[in-house]
């Protein structure tokens, strides 16, 4: 059975497209390309159609992670199209909860922090948009931690 996963942040130009790109590499490395489908979206549509933030792209590409996503806004149909919808922070989580049309949809919403294993001090993925280079590096460190947990769970379904 295919697992369809949507990562969601605010603008869909920093955190969630980086999560998607990092997860795509892991999916390829684990030989799961036939069974996992990935995408990302933002709760705010103001950057729709844009490529990811160049600062995020540079930081990700320096780690060997190519980012090609074009931003889009999350929509109600996404709750039909995806099995897991993973929010980067509590604001995204709450926005998704408001958009979800029913109880089944609510149960598809997760927080990325629930997949962190090695960063006990972080309960969300911080928005790097107004931060310096370190902010983007921190995002990538956190994403690497959570995506590693996620791929292990996909490999060994509970
Ligand atoms: P993201 O970062 O949610 O990780 O894509 C942001 C991108 C754009 C804005 C805020 C956060 N913005 O205010 O335009």
Coordinates of N, CA, C and O and ligand atoms in Angstrom, one line a residue:
X1 N 0.8 -1.2 0.0 CA 0.0 0.0 0.0 C 0.9 1.3 0.0 O 1.9 1.3 0.7
X2 N 0.5 2.2 -0.8 CA 1.2 3.5 -0.8 C 1.0 4.3 0.4 O -0.1 4.4 0.9
X3 N 2.0 5.0 0.9 CA 1.9 5.9 2.0 C 2.1 7.3 1.4 O 3.1 7.6 0.7
X4 N 1.1 8.2 1.6 CA 1.2 9.5 1.0 C 1.4 10.5 2.1 O 0.5 10.6 3.0
X5 N 2.5 11.3 2.0 CA 2.8 12.2 3.2 C 2.9 13.6 2.7 O 3.6 13.9 1.7
X6 N 2.2 14.5 3.3 CA 2.3 15.9 3.0 C 2.9 16.7 4.2 O 2.4 16.6 5.3
X7 N 4.0 17.4 3.9 CA 4.6 18.3 4.9 C 4.1 19.7 4.8 O 4.0 20.2 3.7
X8 N 3.8 20.3 5.9 CA 3.1 21.7 5.9 C 3.8 22.6 6.8 O 4.1 22.3 8.0
X9 N 4.1 23.8 6.3 CA 4.6 24.9 7.1 C 3.8 26.2 6.7 O 2.7 26.0 6.2
X10 N 4.3 27.4 7.0 CA 3.5 28.6 6.7 C 3.6 29.0 5.2 O 2.6 29.0 4.5
X11 N 4.8 29.2 4.7 CA 5.0 29.8 3.4 C 5.2 28.7 2.3 O 5.2 29.0 1.1
X12 N 5.6 27.5 2.7 CA 6.0 26.5 1.8 C 7.2 26.9 0.9 O 7.3 26.4 -0.3
X13 N 8.1 27.7 1.5 CA 9.3 28.0 0.8 C 10.6 27.7 1.6 O 11.7 27.8 1.0
X14 N 10.4 27.3 2.9 CA 11.6 27.0 3.7 C 11.5 25.6 4.3 O 12.0 24.6 3.7
X15 N 10.7 25.5 5.4 CA 10.8 24.2 6.1 C 10.1 23.0 5.4 O 10.8 22.0 5.3
X16 N 8.9 23.2 5.0 CA 8.2 22.0 4.4 C 8.8 21.5 3.1 O 8.9 20.3 2.9
X17 N 9.2 22.4 2.2 CA 9.9 21.8 1.0 C 11.2 21.2 1.3 O 11.6 20.2 0.6
X18 N 11.9 21.7 2.3 CA 13.2 21.1 2.7 C 12.9 19.7 3.3 O 13.7 18.7 3.0
X19 N 11.8 19.6 4.1 CA 11.5 18.2 4.6 C 11.1 17.3 3.5 O 11.6 16.1 3.5
X20 N 10.4 17.8 2.5 CA 10.0 16.9 1.4 C 11.3 16.4 0.7 O 11.4 15.2 0.3
X21 N 12.2 17.4 0.4 CA 13.4 17.0 -0.4 C 14.3 16.1 0.4 O 14.8 15.1 -0.2
X22 N 14.4 16.3 1.7 CA 15.2 15.4 2.5 C 14.6 14.0 2.6 O 15.3 13.0 2.5
X23 N 13.3 14.0 2.8 CA 12.6 12.7 2.9 C 12.7 12.0 1.6 O 12.8 10.7 1.5
X24 N 12.6 12.7 0.4 CA 12.7 12.0 -0.9 C 14.1 11.3 -1.0 O 14.1 10.2 -1.5
X25 N 15.1 11.9 -0.6 CA 16.5 11.3 -0.6 C 16.5 10.0 0.2 O 17.0 9.0 -0.2
X26 N 15.9 10.1 1.4 CA 15.8 8.9 2.3 C 15.0 7.8 1.7 O 15.3 6.6 1.7
X27 N 13.9 8.2 1.1 CA 13.0 7.2 0.4 C 13.7 6.5 -0.7 O 13.7 5.2 -0.8
X28 N 14.5 7.2 -1.4 CA 15.3 6.6 -2.5 C 16.4 5.7 -1.9 O 16.6 4.6 -2.3
X29 N 17.1 6.2 -0.8 CA 18.1 5.4 -0.2 C 17.6 4.1 0.4 O 18.3 3.1 0.4
X30 N 16.4 4.1 0.9 CA 15.8 2.9 1.5 C 15.0 2.1 0.5 O 14.4 1.1 0.9
X31 N 15.0 2.5 -0.8 CA 14.3 1.7 -1.8 C 12.8 1.7 -1.7 O 12.2 0.7 -2.0
X32 N 12.3 2.8 -1.2 CA 10.8 2.9 -1.0 C 10.1 3.8 -2.0 O 9.0 4.2 -1.8
X33 N 10.8 4.0 -3.1 CA 10.2 5.0 -4.1 C 8.8 4.5 -4.6 O 8.0 5.4 -5.0
X34 N 8.6 3.2 -4.7 CA 7.3 2.7 -5.2 C 6.2 2.8 -4.2 O 5.0 2.7 -4.5
X35 N 6.6 3.0 -2.9 CA 5.5 2.9 -1.9 C 5.3 4.2 -1.1 O 4.4 4.3 -0.3
X36 N 6.1 5.2 -1.4 CA 5.9 6.5 -0.6 C 5.8 7.6 -1.6 O 6.6 7.8 -2.5
X37 N 4.8 8.4 -1.4 CA 4.5 9.6 -2.2 C 4.6 10.9 -1.3 O 4.0 10.9 -0.2
X38 N 5.4 11.9 -1.7 CA 5.7 13.0 -0.9 C 5.2 14.3 -1.6 O 5.3 14.4 -2.8
X39 N 4.9 15.3 -0.8 CA 4.6 16.6 -1.3 C 4.7 17.6 -0.1 O 4.9 17.1 1.1
X40 N 4.6 18.9 -0.4 CA 4.6 19.9 0.7 C 3.7 21.0 0.3 O 3.4 21.2 -0.9
X41 N 3.2 21.8 1.3 CA 2.3 22.9 1.1 C 2.4 23.8 2.2 O 3.0 23.5 3.3
X42 N 1.8 25.1 2.0 CA 1.8 26.1 3.1 C 0.4 26.4 3.5 O -0.5 26.4 2.7
X43 N 0.3 26.9 4.8 CA -1.0 27.3 5.2 C -1.3 28.7 4.6 O -2.5 29.1 4.5
X44 N -0.3 29.5 4.3 CA -0.4 30.8 3.7 C 0.0 30.7 2.2 O 1.0 30.0 1.9
X45 N -0.9 31.3 1.3 CA -0.7 31.1 -0.1 C 0.1 32.2 -0.8 O 0.3 32.2 -2.0
X46 N 0.7 33.1 0.0 CA 1.3 34.3 -0.6 C 2.5 34.0 -1.5 O 2.9 34.9 -2.3
X47 N 3.1 32.8 -1.3 CA 4.3 32.5 -2.1 C 4.0 31.5 -3.2 O 5.0 30.9 -3.8
X48 N 2.7 31.2 -3.4 CA 2.4 30.1 -4.3 C 3.0 30.3 -5.7 O 3.1 31.4 -6.2
X49 N 3.6 29.2 -6.2 CA 4.2 29.3 -7.5 C 5.7 29.6 -7.5 O 6.4 29.3 -8.4
X50 N 6.2 30.0 -6.3 CA 7.6 30.4 -6.2 C 8.4 29.2 -5.9 O 8.0 28.2 -5.3
X51 N 9.7 29.3 -6.3 CA 10.7 28.3 -5.9 C 11.0 28.5 -4.4 O 10.7 29.6 -3.9
X52 N 11.6 27.5 -3.8 CA 12.0 27.7 -2.4 C 12.9 28.9 -2.2 O 13.7 29.2 -3.1
X53 N 12.9 29.4 -1.0 CA 13.8 30.5 -0.6 C 15.3 30.1 -0.9 O 15.7 29.0 -0.5
X54 N 16.0 31.0 -1.6 CA 17.4 30.7 -2.0 C 18.3 30.3 -0.8 O 19.2 29.5 -1.0
X55 N 18.0 30.9 0.3 CA 18.8 30.6 1.5 C 18.6 29.2 1.9 O 19.6 28.5 2.3
X56 N 17.4 28.7 1.9 CA 17.1 27.3 2.2 C 17.7 26.4 1.2 O 18.2 25.3 1.5
X57 N 17.5 26.8 -0.1 CA 18.1 25.9 -1.2 C 19.6 25.8 -1.1 O 20.1 24.7 -1.2
X58 N 20.2 26.9 -0.8 CA 21.7 26.8 -0.7 C 22.1 25.9 0.5 O 23.0 25.1 0.3
X59 N 21.5 26.1 1.6 CA 21.8 25.3 2.8 C 21.6 23.8 2.6 O 22.4 22.9 2.9
X60 N 20.4 23.5 1.9 CA 20.1 22.1 1.7 C 21.0 21.5 0.6 O 21.5 20.4 0.8
X61 N 21.3 22.3 -0.4 CA 22.2 21.8 -1.5 C 23.6 21.5 -1.0 O 24.2 20.6 -1.4
X62 N 24.0 22.3 0.0 CA 25.3 22.1 0.6 C 25.4 20.8 1.3 O 26.5 20.2 1.5
X63 N 24.2 20.2 1.7 CA 24.2 18.9 2.3 C 23.8 17.8 1.3 O 23.4 16.7 1.7
X64 N 23.8 18.2 0.0 CA 23.5 17.2 -1.0 C 22.0 16.9 -1.2 O 21.6 15.9 -1.7
X65 N 21.2 17.9 -0.8 CA 19.7 17.8 -0.9 C 19.2 18.8 -2.0 O 19.1 20.0 -1.7
X66 N 18.9 18.3 -3.2 CA 18.4 19.3 -4.2 C 16.9 19.6 -3.9 O 16.1 18.7 -3.6
X67 N 16.6 20.9 -4.1 CA 15.2 21.3 -3.8 C 14.6 21.9 -5.1 O 15.1 22.9 -5.6
X68 N 13.5 21.3 -5.6 CA 12.9 21.7 -6.9 C 11.4 22.1 -6.7 O 10.8 22.5 -7.7
X69 N 10.9 22.0 -5.5 CA 9.5 22.3 -5.3 C 9.1 23.7 -5.6 O 9.8 24.6 -5.5
X70 N 7.8 23.8 -6.1 CA 7.2 25.1 -6.3 C 6.1 25.3 -5.2 O 5.3 24.3 -5.0
X71 N 6.0 26.4 -4.5 CA 5.1 26.6 -3.4 C 3.7 26.5 -3.8 O 3.3 26.9 -4.9
X72 N 2.9 25.9 -2.9 CA 1.4 25.9 -3.1 C 0.7 26.0 -1.7 O 1.4 25.7 -0.7
X73 N -0.5 26.4 -1.7 CA -1.3 26.4 -0.5 C -2.0 25.1 -0.2 O -2.5 24.5 -1.2
X74 N -2.0 24.7 1.0 CA -2.7 23.5 1.4 C -4.2 23.7 1.2 O -4.7 24.8 1.3
X75 N -4.9 22.6 0.8 CA -6.4 22.8 0.5 C -7.1 21.6 1.1 O -6.5 20.5 1.4
X76 N -8.4 21.7 1.2 CA -9.2 20.7 1.8 C -9.1 19.4 1.2 O -9.0 18.3 1.9
X77 N -9.0 19.3 -0.1 CA -8.8 18.0 -0.9 C -7.5 17.3 -0.4 O -7.4 16.1 -0.6
X78 N -6.6 18.0 0.1 CA -5.3 17.3 0.6 C -5.6 16.3 1.6 O -4.9 15.3 1.8
X79 N -6.7 16.5 2.4 CA -7.1 15.5 3.4 C -7.6 14.2 2.8 O -7.5 13.1 3.4
X80 N -8.0 14.2 1.5 CA -8.4 13.0 0.8 C -7.2 12.4 0.1 O -7.0 11.2 0.0
X81 N -6.2 13.2 -0.3 CA -5.1 12.8 -1.1 C -4.0 12.2 -0.3 O -3.1 11.6 -0.9
X82 N -3.9 12.6 1.0 CA -2.7 12.2 1.8 C -3.2 11.4 3.0 O -4.3 11.5 3.5
X83 N -2.2 10.5 3.5 CA -2.5 9.7 4.7 C -2.0 10.4 5.9 O -2.5 10.2 7.0
X84 N -0.8 11.1 5.8 CA -0.2 11.8 6.9 C 0.0 13.2 6.5 O 0.6 13.5 5.4
X85 N -0.4 14.2 7.3 CA -0.2 15.6 7.0 C 0.6 16.1 8.2 O 0.1 16.1 9.4
X86 N 1.9 16.5 8.0 CA 2.8 16.7 9.1 C 3.1 18.2 9.2 O 3.7 18.8 8.3
X87 N 2.7 18.8 10.4 CA 2.8 20.3 10.6 C 4.2 20.6 11.2 O 4.6 19.9 12.1
X88 N 4.8 21.6 10.8 CA 6.1 22.0 11.3 C 6.0 22.7 12.7 O 7.0 22.6 13.5
X89 N 5.0 23.4 12.9 CA 4.8 24.1 14.2 C 3.3 24.1 14.6 O 2.5 23.7 13.9
X90 N 3.1 24.6 15.8 CA 1.7 24.6 16.4 C 0.8 25.5 15.6 O -0.4 25.2 15.5
X91 N 1.3 26.6 15.1 CA 0.4 27.4 14.2 C -0.1 26.7 13.0 O -1.3 26.7 12.6
X92 N 0.8 26.0 12.4 CA 0.5 25.2 11.2 C -0.5 24.1 11.6 O -1.5 23.8 10.9
X93 N -0.2 23.5 12.7 CA -1.1 22.4 13.2 C -2.5 22.9 13.4 O -3.5 22.3 13.0
X94 N -2.6 24.1 14.1 CA -4.0 24.6 14.3 C -4.7 25.0 13.1 O -5.9 24.8 12.9
X95 N -3.9 25.6 12.1 CA -4.5 26.0 10.8 C -5.0 24.7 10.1 O -6.1 24.7 9.5
X96 N -4.3 23.6 10.1 CA -4.7 22.4 9.5 C -5.9 21.8 10.2 O -6.9 21.3 9.5
X97 N -6.0 21.9 11.5 CA -7.1 21.4 12.2 C -8.4 22.2 11.9 O -9.5 21.6 11.7
X98 N -8.3 23.5 11.6 CA -9.4 24.3 11.2 C -9.9 23.9 9.8 O -11.1 23.9 9.5
X99 N -8.9 23.6 8.9 CA -9.2 23.3 7.5 C -9.8 21.8 7.4 O -10.6 21.6 6.5
X100 N -9.4 20.9 8.3 CA -9.8 19.5 8.2 C -11.4 19.4 8.2 O -12.0 19.9 9.1
X101 N -11.9 18.7 7.2 CA -13.4 18.7 7.1 C -14.1 17.8 8.1 O -15.3 18.0 8.4
X102 N -13.4 16.8 8.7 CA -14.1 15.8 9.5 C -13.1 15.1 10.4 O -11.9 15.4 10.4
X103 N -13.6 14.2 11.3 CA -12.8 13.5 12.2 C -11.7 12.7 11.6 O -10.6 12.6 12.1
X104 N -12.0 12.0 10.5 CA -11.0 11.2 9.8 C -9.9 12.1 9.4 O -8.7 11.7 9.5
X105 N -10.2 13.3 8.9 CA -9.2 14.2 8.4 C -8.3 14.7 9.6 O -7.1 14.8 9.5
X106 N -9.0 15.0 10.8 CA -8.2 15.4 12.0 C -7.2 14.4 12.3 O -6.1 14.7 12.8
X107 N -7.5 13.1 12.2 CA -6.6 12.0 12.6 C -5.4 11.9 11.7 O -4.5 11.1 12.0
X108 N -5.4 12.5 10.6 CA -4.3 12.5 9.7 C -3.2 13.5 10.0 O -2.1 13.5 9.4
X109 N -3.5 14.4 10.9 CA -2.6 15.6 11.2 C -1.6 15.2 12.3 O -2.0 14.7 13.4
X110 N -0.4 15.4 12.0 CA 0.7 15.1 13.0 C 1.6 16.3 13.2 O 1.5 17.3 12.4
X111 N 2.3 16.3 14.3 CA 3.3 17.4 14.5 C 4.7 16.8 14.2 O 5.0 15.7 14.7
X112 N 5.5 17.5 13.5 CA 6.8 17.0 13.1 C 7.6 16.7 14.4 O 8.4 15.8 14.4
X113 N 7.4 17.5 15.4 CA 8.2 17.3 16.7 C 8.0 15.9 17.2 O 8.9 15.4 18.0
X114 N 6.9 15.2 16.9 CA 6.7 13.9 17.4 C 7.7 12.9 16.9 O 7.8 11.7 17.4
X115 N 8.4 13.3 15.8 CA 9.4 12.4 15.2 C 10.8 12.7 15.6 O 11.7 12.0 15.2
X116 N 11.0 13.8 16.4 CA 12.3 14.1 16.9 C 12.8 13.2 17.9 O 12.0 12.9 18.9
X117 N 14.0 12.7 17.8 CA 14.6 11.8 18.8 C 15.8 12.3 19.5 O 16.1 11.9 20.6
X118 N 16.5 13.3 18.9 CA 17.7 13.7 19.4 C 17.7 15.2 19.8 O 18.8 15.8 20.0
X119 N 16.6 15.8 19.7 CA 16.5 17.3 20.0 C 15.4 17.5 21.1 O 14.3 18.1 20.7
X120 N 15.6 17.1 22.3 CA 14.5 17.2 23.3 C 14.1 18.6 23.6 O 13.0 18.8 24.2
X121 N 14.9 19.6 23.3 CA 14.6 21.0 23.6 C 13.7 21.6 22.6 O 13.3 22.8 22.7
X122 N 13.4 20.9 21.5 CA 12.6 21.5 20.4 C 11.3 20.9 20.3 O 11.2 19.7 20.1
X123 N 10.2 21.7 20.5 CA 8.8 21.2 20.4 C 8.2 21.6 19.0 O 7.0 21.5 18.8
X124 N 9.0 22.3 18.2 CA 8.5 22.7 16.8 C 9.7 22.9 16.0 O 10.8 23.0 16.5
X125 N 9.5 23.1 14.7 CA 10.6 23.4 13.8 C 10.5 25.0 13.6 O 9.5 25.5 13.0
X126 N 11.5 25.7 14.1 CA 11.4 27.1 14.1 C 11.4 27.8 12.7 O 12.2 27.3 11.8
X127 N 10.6 28.8 12.5 CA 10.5 29.5 11.2 C 11.9 30.2 11.0 O 12.3 31.1 11.8
X128 N 12.6 29.9 9.9 CA 13.9 30.5 9.7 C 13.9 31.8 8.9 O 14.9 32.4 8.6
X129 N 12.7 32.2 8.5 CA 12.5 33.2 7.4 C 13.2 34.5 7.8 O 13.8 35.2 7.0
X130 N 13.1 34.9 9.1 CA 13.7 36.2 9.6 C 15.0 35.9 10.3 O 15.5 36.8 11.0
X131 N 15.6 34.7 10.1 CA 16.8 34.3 10.8 C 18.0 34.4 9.9 O 17.9 34.5 8.7
X132 N 19.2 34.2 10.5 CA 20.4 34.1 9.7 C 20.7 32.7 9.3 O 19.8 31.8 9.4
X133 N 21.9 32.5 8.7 CA 22.3 31.2 8.2 C 22.0 30.1 9.2 O 21.6 29.0 8.9
X134 N 22.4 30.4 10.5 CA 22.2 29.3 11.5 C 20.8 28.8 11.6 O 20.6 27.6 12.0
X135 N 19.8 29.7 11.4 CA 18.4 29.3 11.5 C 18.1 28.2 10.4 O 17.4 27.3 10.7
X136 N 18.7 28.3 9.3 CA 18.5 27.3 8.2 C 19.2 26.0 8.5 O 18.7 24.9 8.3
X137 N 20.4 26.2 9.1 CA 21.1 25.0 9.5 C 20.4 24.2 10.6 O 20.3 23.0 10.6
X138 N 19.8 24.9 11.5 CA 19.1 24.3 12.6 C 17.9 23.6 12.0 O 17.6 22.4 12.4
X139 N 17.2 24.2 11.1 CA 16.0 23.6 10.5 C 16.4 22.2 9.9 O 15.8 21.2 10.1
X140 N 17.6 22.2 9.1 CA 18.0 21.0 8.5 C 18.4 19.9 9.5 O 18.1 18.8 9.3
X141 N 19.1 20.4 10.6 CA 19.4 19.4 11.7 C 18.2 18.7 12.2 O 18.1 17.5 12.4
X142 N 17.1 19.5 12.5 CA 15.9 19.0 13.1 C 15.2 18.1 12.0 O 14.7 17.0 12.4
X143 N 15.2 18.5 10.8 CA 14.5 17.7 9.8 C 15.2 16.4 9.6 O 14.5 15.4 9.4
X144 N 16.5 16.4 9.6 CA 17.2 15.2 9.5 C 16.9 14.2 10.6 O 16.7 13.0 10.3
X145 N 16.8 14.7 11.8 CA 16.4 13.9 13.0 C 15.0 13.2 12.7 O 14.8 12.0 12.8
X146 N 14.0 14.1 12.5 CA 12.6 13.6 12.3 C 12.4 12.7 11.1 O 11.7 11.7 11.2
X147 N 13.0 13.1 10.0 CA 12.9 12.3 8.7 C 13.5 10.9 8.9 O 13.0 9.9 8.3
X148 N 14.5 10.8 9.7 CA 15.2 9.5 9.9 C 14.2 8.6 10.7 O 14.0 7.5 10.4
X149 N 13.5 9.2 11.7 CA 12.5 8.4 12.5 C 11.4 8.0 11.6 O 11.0 6.8 11.6
X150 N 10.9 8.9 10.8 CA 9.8 8.7 9.9 C 10.1 7.6 8.9 O 9.3 6.7 8.7
X151 N 11.3 7.6 8.3 CA 11.6 6.6 7.3 C 11.7 5.2 8.0 O 11.3 4.2 7.4
X152 N 12.2 5.2 9.2 CA 12.3 3.9 10.0 C 10.9 3.4 10.2 O 10.7 2.2 10.1
X153 N 10.0 4.2 10.5 CA 8.6 3.8 10.8 C 8.0 3.3 9.5 O 7.2 2.4 9.5
X154 N 8.3 3.9 8.4 CA 7.7 3.5 7.1 C 8.2 2.2 6.7 O 7.5 1.4 6.1
X155 N 9.5 1.9 7.0 CA 10.1 0.7 6.7 C 9.6 -0.5 7.5 O 9.5 -1.6 7.0
X156 N 9.2 -0.2 8.7 CA 8.7 -1.2 9.6 C 7.3 -0.8 10.1 O 7.2 -0.3 11.3
X157 N 6.3 -0.9 9.3 CA 5.0 -0.4 9.7 C 4.5 -1.1 11.0 O 4.7 -2.3 11.2
X158 N 3.9 -0.2 11.9 CA 3.5 -0.8 13.2 C 2.2 -1.7 13.0 O 1.5 -1.5 12.1
Ligands
LIG1 P1 8.3 28.6 5.9 O1 8.9 30.0 6.1 O2 6.9 28.6 6.5 O3 9.2 27.6 6.5 O4 8.2 28.4 4.4 C1 8.3 31.2 5.9 C2 8.2 31.7 4.6 C3 7.6 32.9 4.3 C4 7.0 33.6 5.4 C5 7.1 33.1 6.6 C6 7.7 31.9 6.9 N1 6.4 34.9 5.1 O5 6.0 35.5 6.1 O6 6.3 35.3 3.9

